[in-house]
Amino acid sequence: MLAAIPALIHTRPCHTLLLAALLLLCGCTGTSRIPQDDALFTGFNVKVEARNDSTNRQKQLQTELEAAVRPKPNFSLLGMRPKLAIYNTFYTEKDKGLKHWIQTKLGEPPVLLSTVDTATVSLVMSNRLHNRGYFNNSVQSKTNVRKKTATIDWTAYVSQPYRIRQVVYTIADSLIVQQDIEQNRGESLLIPGEPYDLDKMTAERVRIDANLKNKGYYYFSPDMLIFSVDTTVGNRRADVLMRLKQNLPDQALRPYKIDDIYIFANYNIGDSLSVNDTISYKNYKYIPNENYVRARHLVRGVFIEHDSLYSRQDHLLTINRLSGLSAYKFVNIDYETDTLNPGLLDTFIYLTPSFKKSLRMEGKFVSKSNNFTGPGITVSFRNRNALKGSELLNVDFTGNFESQAGGRGSQENTATEKQLNTNLSSYELGVQSSLTFPRIISPFRLRNLRTEFVPKTRMGLGFNFLTRVRYFQMNSFNASYAYNWKPKKEFTHDFTPINLQYVQLASVTDEFQDLLDQNVFLRRSFEDQFIIGSIYQLTFSNQMETNRTHQFFDNITLDGSGNLINGLQSLTGAEEPQENKPRTIFGRPYSQYVRVENDFRYYFNFGQESQIVTRLLAGVGYAHGNSTVMPYVKQFSIGGPNSIRAFRARSIGPGTYDVTEKADSLVFSYFDQTGDMKLEANIEYRFPIAGFFKGAVFVDAGNIWLLKETRNEKGEIDRPGGLFEGNEFLGELAVGTGFGLRVDVEFFVLRFDLGIPVRVPYLPAGERNVLSDFKFGFKGDNSMTLNIAIGYPF
């Protein structure tokens, strides 16, 4: 890599000053502004010396002790301190101006050795070891100063930790709360024989409190439990004693039952809480009436029941379910002791409505994964309580004008490619409506799911009109009926038992008709046809747990069409489908296929906002029975800003197929480069630069293939090299690498990725590795491809 720098400077002298400035900036030691009697704190090391410690927790202890060091040294990347260099370069005494903004926002002041209180840090480390059972520990520090820079070494000396001999609950047996605590003692986090751990003792109090909260103890709290530890039993063992605080109020030590439940279904702050105008529905007091949301729909989200013990679990479940209703923006639940019976609680549920209707117009610049870009407008109407059951009605009217950047990569525009860019423009008009019910609507009686997430039934209906200028006009209609539910926070099921689409090629130009006549595969892909089937998606994700080092995402999609109808027609004695005479419904052929796709992602989080992300995407579709090819909208493509970023969308594949081998086919390459099978792998290292600027380095690989070949009327293979061969596919993978800059302001991410081709599958064998021929810039073969997109690629 370093050997390439002189050549780069030699061939591009205009970049010499920029490169030199960059090297000087990042290589600066940052000691120019260090006071005379001080030093720059550049790093530290923590070591744990364990003698006779059988727990083997040295690495865990080291990580915990490292977190105790304050302050941390300046941010460092590959041995350089860019933030400190920026601070020194743009240093100013002024409190405003551009230099001040760069200095404070992008830079970082030097961390001085004098600001590190080694004695205090050592004491904090010793306390943390004490909390882990190392009561007889020692922490020492050593400071190393060299040439105005300093490092500090901390060494912690520990031996065998104290272990729990027994856990004793010293609570009066006459109290009911003692019996309820004892019932769940088997779930205790404090286990005899394990090392003493203060965090576990704190967590044990929380566990006992949570258990009691679900047994009616509304007024109980964790701080009412006190632990004491007896270390005099000898042999590095300790007895843990748990008791209740003295003089606790009686209400904290007794379970409560639920009495009256009042639901204020149209509550606003400042409203009168009069309960005179009340509707009784299944032991619920519904106030004031059903003019906003009907009671029978709302109480499905209420899991607090009359004459049941108070339960914190039911309380939280109710809040989450009601908060998931589109008709409401705020949910609050209060409890009061019944004035006539002190052993009962009255429940008050306050629901504040959202704005019922809204109309929104949004102008946007569309940037799609297939490289189509252009202006667009969307007008959206939303009704959050369409049928008085918190149903969400969405109607979107869209209009887009787009054009596609042609060519395979970053090649210089030839006359043919300029024609492609001109030809591949389109405009699109559409309307899409959906009605979402916050419940499962089914012909079968189903129990109400006890989950914090609202189960949904979704109905959709839409129409889309698409014009590819100088090629074709296409109408598409869609209707769907779907269910969505989450049994757990990590899992999401989305089942669409009814998925109807009708695609009609309304008109074509002579130019596009010639292409269809020449390409059997493409002609069958664009036939007027019904898609009648079902879709099932299962998604697993633990990304909501932001503190996890290892995060996973997996989405599995099963898609099928025509299989049920074809089976029914076979049972009724319909004529067998033929290649040129498929079975029809309403006088039109229907597609028959099965399609499976899996998108798996792994996120490894480390350091400060650093992340390594990998993705493996695999999919396959197979047309059978009534179809010989899958519908065009269901075929796979590859390349683009969310795929292999060194190549434009639909510019590679299938297999080693080279579109330029066909006369005039470059103009139509966008339509031709699709497949039945897809395999893609990505790895990306993401790291912080300064402020909201993030960086990335990535490698992408993948391709698409055909499961079966098609031939034209002359008997020639339509796309030679596109067939999947199990012993050759690894050598047919397109590979790209590159780097990117992201502007991440939390709610919005603007991404700039520069892709560099490494291996080009459509080149002859032996010539596919093109990295050695890489050209810095955006013109010519084997040059960079700039991808501008919104959001992360995966």
CSV table of N, CA and C in Angstrom, one decimal, residues 620-719:
chain,number,residue,atom,x,y,z
A,620,VAL,N,-33.4,-17.9,-4.2
A,620,VAL,CA,-33.6,-18.8,-5.3
A,620,VAL,C,-35.1,-18.8,-5.7
A,621,GLY,N,-35.5,-18.7,-6.9
A,621,GLY,CA,-36.8,-18.8,-7.4
A,621,GLY,C,-37.0,-19.8,-8.5
A,622,TYR,N,-38.0,-20.5,-8.5
A,622,TYR,CA,-38.2,-21.6,-9.5
A,622,TYR,C,-39.6,-21.5,-10.1
A,623,ALA,N,-39.7,-21.3,-11.4
A,623,ALA,CA,-41.0,-21.3,-12.1
A,623,ALA,C,-41.3,-22.7,-12.5
A,624,HIS,N,-42.5,-23.2,-12.4
A,624,HIS,CA,-42.9,-24.5,-12.7
A,624,HIS,C,-44.3,-24.6,-13.1
A,625,GLY,N,-44.8,-25.7,-13.5
A,625,GLY,CA,-46.2,-25.9,-13.8
A,625,GLY,C,-46.7,-25.0,-14.9
A,626,ASN,N,-47.4,-23.9,-14.6
A,626,ASN,CA,-48.0,-23.0,-15.5
A,626,ASN,C,-47.1,-22.0,-16.1
A,627,SER,N,-45.8,-21.9,-15.6
A,627,SER,CA,-44.9,-20.9,-16.0
A,627,SER,C,-43.5,-21.5,-16.3
A,628,THR,N,-42.8,-20.9,-17.3
A,628,THR,CA,-41.5,-21.3,-17.6
A,628,THR,C,-40.4,-20.3,-17.1
A,629,VAL,N,-40.9,-19.1,-16.8
A,629,VAL,CA,-40.0,-18.1,-16.2
A,629,VAL,C,-40.8,-17.4,-15.1
A,630,MET,N,-40.1,-16.9,-14.1
A,630,MET,CA,-40.7,-16.1,-13.1
A,630,MET,C,-41.1,-14.7,-13.6
A,631,PRO,N,-42.1,-14.1,-13.0
A,631,PRO,CA,-42.4,-12.7,-13.4
A,631,PRO,C,-41.2,-11.8,-13.3
A,632,TYR,N,-41.1,-10.8,-14.1
A,632,TYR,CA,-40.0,-9.9,-14.1
A,632,TYR,C,-39.8,-9.2,-12.7
A,633,VAL,N,-40.9,-8.9,-12.1
A,633,VAL,CA,-40.8,-8.2,-10.8
A,633,VAL,C,-40.3,-9.1,-9.7
A,634,LYS,N,-40.3,-10.4,-9.9
A,634,LYS,CA,-39.9,-11.4,-8.9
A,634,LYS,C,-38.4,-11.9,-9.2
A,635,GLN,N,-37.8,-11.6,-10.3
A,635,GLN,CA,-36.5,-12.0,-10.6
A,635,GLN,C,-35.5,-11.3,-9.8
A,636,PHE,N,-34.3,-11.9,-9.6
A,636,PHE,CA,-33.2,-11.3,-8.8
A,636,PHE,C,-32.3,-10.4,-9.7
A,637,SER,N,-31.8,-9.4,-9.1
A,637,SER,CA,-30.7,-8.5,-9.7
A,637,SER,C,-29.7,-8.2,-8.7
A,638,ILE,N,-28.6,-7.6,-9.1
A,638,ILE,CA,-27.5,-7.4,-8.2
A,638,ILE,C,-26.7,-6.1,-8.7
A,639,GLY,N,-26.0,-5.5,-7.7
A,639,GLY,CA,-25.3,-4.3,-8.0
A,639,GLY,C,-26.0,-3.1,-7.5
A,640,GLY,N,-25.3,-2.0,-7.3
A,640,GLY,CA,-25.9,-0.8,-6.8
A,640,GLY,C,-25.5,-0.4,-5.4
A,641,PRO,N,-26.1,0.7,-4.9
A,641,PRO,CA,-25.6,1.3,-3.6
A,641,PRO,C,-25.9,0.4,-2.4
A,642,ASN,N,-26.8,-0.5,-2.5
A,642,ASN,CA,-27.1,-1.4,-1.3
A,642,ASN,C,-26.7,-2.8,-1.6
A,643,SER,N,-25.9,-3.0,-2.6
A,643,SER,CA,-25.5,-4.4,-3.0
A,643,SER,C,-23.9,-4.3,-3.2
A,644,ILE,N,-23.5,-4.7,-4.4
A,644,ILE,CA,-22.1,-4.7,-4.7
A,644,ILE,C,-21.8,-3.3,-5.3
A,645,ARG,N,-21.2,-2.4,-4.5
A,645,ARG,CA,-21.1,-1.0,-4.7
A,645,ARG,C,-20.1,-0.6,-5.8
A,646,ALA,N,-19.2,-1.5,-6.2
A,646,ALA,CA,-18.3,-1.2,-7.3
A,646,ALA,C,-18.9,-1.3,-8.7
A,647,PHE,N,-20.2,-1.8,-8.7
A,647,PHE,CA,-20.9,-2.0,-10.0
A,647,PHE,C,-22.3,-1.3,-9.9
A,648,ARG,N,-22.7,-0.8,-11.0
A,648,ARG,CA,-24.1,-0.2,-11.0
A,648,ARG,C,-25.1,-1.3,-10.9
A,649,ALA,N,-26.4,-0.9,-10.6
A,649,ALA,CA,-27.5,-1.9,-10.5
A,649,ALA,C,-27.7,-2.6,-11.8
A,650,ARG,N,-27.9,-3.9,-11.8
A,650,ARG,CA,-28.3,-4.7,-12.9
A,650,ARG,C,-27.2,-4.6,-14.0
A,651,SER,N,-25.9,-4.5,-13.6
A,651,SER,CA,-24.9,-4.3,-14.6
A,651,SER,C,-24.0,-5.6,-14.7
A,652,ILE,N,-24.2,-6.6,-13.8
A,652,ILE,CA,-23.5,-7.8,-13.8
A,652,ILE,C,-24.4,-9.0,-13.8
A,653,GLY,N,-24.0,-10.1,-14.3
A,653,GLY,CA,-24.8,-11.3,-14.3
A,653,GLY,C,-25.8,-11.4,-15.5
A,654,PRO,N,-26.5,-12.5,-15.6
A,654,PRO,CA,-26.3,-13.7,-14.8
A,654,PRO,C,-25.0,-14.4,-15.1
A,655,GLY,N,-24.3,-15.0,-14.1
A,655,GLY,CA,-23.1,-15.7,-14.3
A,655,GLY,C,-22.0,-14.8,-15.0
A,656,THR,N,-21.4,-15.4,-16.0
A,656,THR,CA,-20.4,-14.7,-16.8
A,656,THR,C,-20.9,-14.1,-18.1
A,657,TYR,N,-22.3,-14.0,-18.1
A,657,TYR,CA,-22.9,-13.4,-19.3
A,657,TYR,C,-22.4,-12.0,-19.6
A,658,ASP,N,-21.9,-11.8,-20.8
A,658,ASP,CA,-21.4,-10.5,-21.2
A,658,ASP,C,-22.4,-9.8,-22.2
A,659,VAL,N,-23.1,-8.8,-21.7
A,659,VAL,CA,-24.2,-8.3,-22.5
A,659,VAL,C,-23.7,-7.6,-23.8
A,660,THR,N,-22.4,-7.2,-23.8
A,660,THR,CA,-21.9,-6.5,-25.0
A,660,THR,C,-21.7,-7.4,-26.2
A,661,GLU,N,-21.7,-8.7,-25.9
A,661,GLU,CA,-21.5,-9.6,-27.0
A,661,GLU,C,-22.7,-9.6,-28.0
A,662,LYS,N,-23.9,-9.1,-27.6
A,662,LYS,CA,-25.1,-9.1,-28.4
A,662,LYS,C,-25.2,-7.7,-29.1
A,663,ALA,N,-25.5,-7.7,-30.3
A,663,ALA,CA,-25.6,-6.5,-31.1
A,663,ALA,C,-26.7,-5.5,-30.4
A,664,ASP,N,-26.3,-4.3,-30.2
A,664,ASP,CA,-27.2,-3.3,-29.7
A,664,ASP,C,-27.8,-3.6,-28.3
A,665,SER,N,-27.2,-4.7,-27.6
A,665,SER,CA,-27.8,-5.1,-26.4
A,665,SER,C,-27.5,-4.2,-25.2
A,666,LEU,N,-26.4,-3.3,-25.4
A,666,LEU,CA,-26.1,-2.4,-24.3
A,666,LEU,C,-27.3,-1.5,-23.9
A,667,VAL,N,-28.0,-1.2,-25.0
A,667,VAL,CA,-29.2,-0.3,-24.7
A,667,VAL,C,-30.2,-1.0,-23.8
A,668,PHE,N,-30.3,-2.3,-23.9
A,668,PHE,CA,-31.3,-3.0,-23.2
A,668,PHE,C,-30.7,-3.9,-22.0
A,669,SER,N,-29.5,-3.6,-21.6
A,669,SER,CA,-28.9,-4.4,-20.6
A,669,SER,C,-29.7,-4.4,-19.3
A,670,TYR,N,-30.3,-3.2,-19.0
A,670,TYR,CA,-31.1,-3.1,-17.8
A,670,TYR,C,-32.1,-4.2,-17.7
A,671,PHE,N,-32.8,-4.5,-18.8
A,671,PHE,CA,-33.9,-5.4,-18.8
A,671,PHE,C,-33.4,-6.9,-18.8
A,672,ASP,N,-32.2,-7.1,-19.3
A,672,ASP,CA,-31.7,-8.4,-19.6
A,672,ASP,C,-30.9,-9.1,-18.4
A,673,GLN,N,-30.4,-8.3,-17.5
A,673,GLN,CA,-29.5,-8.8,-16.5
A,673,GLN,C,-30.2,-9.1,-15.2
A,674,THR,N,-31.0,-10.2,-15.2
A,674,THR,CA,-31.7,-10.7,-14.0
A,674,THR,C,-31.6,-12.2,-14.0
A,675,GLY,N,-31.9,-12.8,-12.9
A,675,GLY,CA,-31.7,-14.2,-12.7
A,675,GLY,C,-32.7,-14.9,-11.8
A,676,ASP,N,-32.5,-16.2,-11.7
A,676,ASP,CA,-33.4,-17.0,-10.8
A,676,ASP,C,-32.7,-17.3,-9.5
A,677,MET,N,-31.5,-17.0,-9.3
A,677,MET,CA,-30.7,-17.3,-8.1
A,677,MET,C,-29.8,-16.2,-7.8
A,678,LYS,N,-29.6,-15.9,-6.5
A,678,LYS,CA,-28.7,-14.8,-6.1
A,678,LYS,C,-27.9,-15.3,-4.9
A,679,LEU,N,-26.7,-14.9,-4.9
A,679,LEU,CA,-25.8,-15.1,-3.7
A,679,LEU,C,-24.9,-13.8,-3.5
A,680,GLU,N,-25.0,-13.3,-2.3
A,680,GLU,CA,-24.2,-12.0,-2.1
A,680,GLU,C,-23.7,-12.0,-0.7
A,681,ALA,N,-22.5,-11.6,-0.5
A,681,ALA,CA,-21.8,-11.5,0.8
A,681,ALA,C,-21.2,-10.1,0.9
A,682,ASN,N,-21.3,-9.5,2.1
A,682,ASN,CA,-20.7,-8.2,2.3
A,682,ASN,C,-20.0,-8.2,3.7
A,683,ILE,N,-19.0,-7.4,3.8
A,683,ILE,CA,-18.4,-7.2,5.1
A,683,ILE,C,-18.0,-5.7,5.1
A,684,GLU,N,-18.2,-5.0,6.2
A,684,GLU,CA,-18.0,-3.6,6.3
A,684,GLU,C,-17.5,-3.2,7.7
A,685,TYR,N,-16.5,-2.4,7.8
A,685,TYR,CA,-16.0,-1.9,9.0
A,685,TYR,C,-16.4,-0.4,9.1
A,686,ARG,N,-17.1,-0.1,10.2
A,686,ARG,CA,-17.6,1.2,10.4
A,686,ARG,C,-17.0,1.8,11.6
A,687,PHE,N,-16.5,3.1,11.5
A,687,PHE,CA,-15.8,3.7,12.6
A,687,PHE,C,-16.1,5.2,12.7
A,688,PRO,N,-16.0,5.8,13.8
A,688,PRO,CA,-16.2,7.2,14.0
A,688,PRO,C,-15.0,8.0,13.5
A,689,ILE,N,-15.3,9.2,12.9
A,689,ILE,CA,-14.2,10.1,12.5
A,689,ILE,C,-14.2,11.3,13.4
A,690,ALA,N,-15.2,12.1,13.3
A,690,ALA,CA,-15.3,13.2,14.2
A,690,ALA,C,-16.8,13.7,14.2
A,691,GLY,N,-17.3,13.9,15.3
A,691,GLY,CA,-18.7,14.4,15.4
A,691,GLY,C,-19.7,13.5,14.7
A,692,PHE,N,-20.5,14.0,13.8
A,692,PHE,CA,-21.5,13.1,13.1
A,692,PHE,C,-20.9,12.5,11.8
A,693,PHE,N,-19.6,12.7,11.6
A,693,PHE,CA,-19.0,12.0,10.4
A,693,PHE,C,-18.5,10.6,10.8
A,694,LYS,N,-18.9,9.7,10.0
A,694,LYS,CA,-18.5,8.3,10.2
A,694,LYS,C,-17.8,7.8,8.9
A,695,GLY,N,-16.9,6.8,9.1
A,695,GLY,CA,-16.2,6.3,8.0
A,695,GLY,C,-16.5,4.8,7.8
A,696,ALA,N,-16.1,4.2,6.7
A,696,ALA,CA,-16.4,2.8,6.4
A,696,ALA,C,-15.4,2.3,5.4
A,697,VAL,N,-15.0,1.0,5.5
A,697,VAL,CA,-14.2,0.3,4.5
A,697,VAL,C,-15.0,-1.0,4.3
A,698,PHE,N,-15.1,-1.4,3.0
A,698,PHE,CA,-16.0,-2.5,2.8
A,698,PHE,C,-15.5,-3.4,1.6
A,699,VAL,N,-16.0,-4.6,1.6
A,699,VAL,CA,-15.7,-5.6,0.5
A,699,VAL,C,-17.1,-6.3,0.2
A,700,ASP,N,-17.5,-6.3,-1.0
A,700,ASP,CA,-18.7,-6.9,-1.5
A,700,ASP,C,-18.4,-8.0,-2.5
A,701,ALA,N,-19.2,-9.0,-2.5
A,701,ALA,CA,-19.0,-10.1,-3.5
A,701,ALA,C,-20.4,-10.7,-3.8
A,702,GLY,N,-20.6,-11.2,-5.0
A,702,GLY,CA,-21.8,-11.9,-5.3
A,702,GLY,C,-22.1,-11.9,-6.8
A,703,ASN,N,-23.2,-12.6,-7.2
A,703,ASN,CA,-23.7,-12.7,-8.5
A,703,ASN,C,-25.1,-13.3,-8.6
A,704,ILE,N,-25.7,-13.3,-9.7
A,704,ILE,CA,-26.9,-14.0,-10.0
A,704,ILE,C,-26.7,-15.0,-11.1
A,705,TRP,N,-27.6,-16.0,-11.1
A,705,TRP,CA,-27.5,-17.1,-12.1
A,705,TRP,C,-28.9,-17.5,-12.5
A,706,LEU,N,-28.9,-18.3,-13.6
A,706,LEU,CA,-30.1,-18.9,-14.1
A,706,LEU,C,-30.2,-20.4,-13.7
A,707,LEU,N,-31.4,-20.9,-13.4
A,707,LEU,CA,-31.5,-22.3,-13.1
A,707,LEU,C,-31.7,-23.1,-14.4
A,708,LYS,N,-32.2,-22.5,-15.4
A,708,LYS,CA,-32.3,-23.2,-16.7
A,708,LYS,C,-32.1,-22.2,-17.8
A,709,GLU,N,-31.6,-22.6,-18.9
A,709,GLU,CA,-31.3,-21.7,-20.0
A,709,GLU,C,-32.6,-21.7,-21.0
A,710,THR,N,-32.7,-20.5,-21.6
A,710,THR,CA,-33.7,-20.4,-22.7
A,710,THR,C,-33.0,-20.1,-24.0
A,711,ARG,N,-33.7,-20.5,-25.0
A,711,ARG,CA,-33.1,-20.3,-26.4
A,711,ARG,C,-34.0,-19.4,-27.2
A,712,ASN,N,-33.5,-18.7,-28.1
A,712,ASN,CA,-34.3,-17.9,-29.0
A,712,ASN,C,-34.8,-18.7,-30.2
A,713,GLU,N,-35.5,-18.1,-31.1
A,713,GLU,CA,-36.1,-18.8,-32.2
A,713,GLU,C,-35.1,-19.5,-33.1
A,714,LYS,N,-33.8,-19.0,-33.1
A,714,LYS,CA,-32.8,-19.6,-33.9
A,714,LYS,C,-32.1,-20.8,-33.2
A,715,GLY,N,-32.5,-21.1,-32.0
A,715,GLY,CA,-31.9,-22.1,-31.2
A,715,GLY,C,-30.7,-21.7,-30.4
A,716,GLU,N,-30.4,-20.4,-30.4
A,716,GLU,CA,-29.2,-19.9,-29.7
A,716,GLU,C,-29.6,-19.6,-28.3
A,717,ILE,N,-28.6,-19.9,-27.4
A,717,ILE,CA,-28.8,-19.6,-26.0
A,717,ILE,C,-28.9,-18.1,-25.8
A,718,ASP,N,-30.0,-17.7,-25.1
A,718,ASP,CA,-30.3,-16.2,-24.9
A,718,ASP,C,-29.1,-15.5,-24.1
A,719,ARG,N,-28.7,-16.1,-23.0
A,719,ARG,CA,-27.7,-15.5,-22.2
A,719,ARG,C,-26.6,-16.5,-21.9
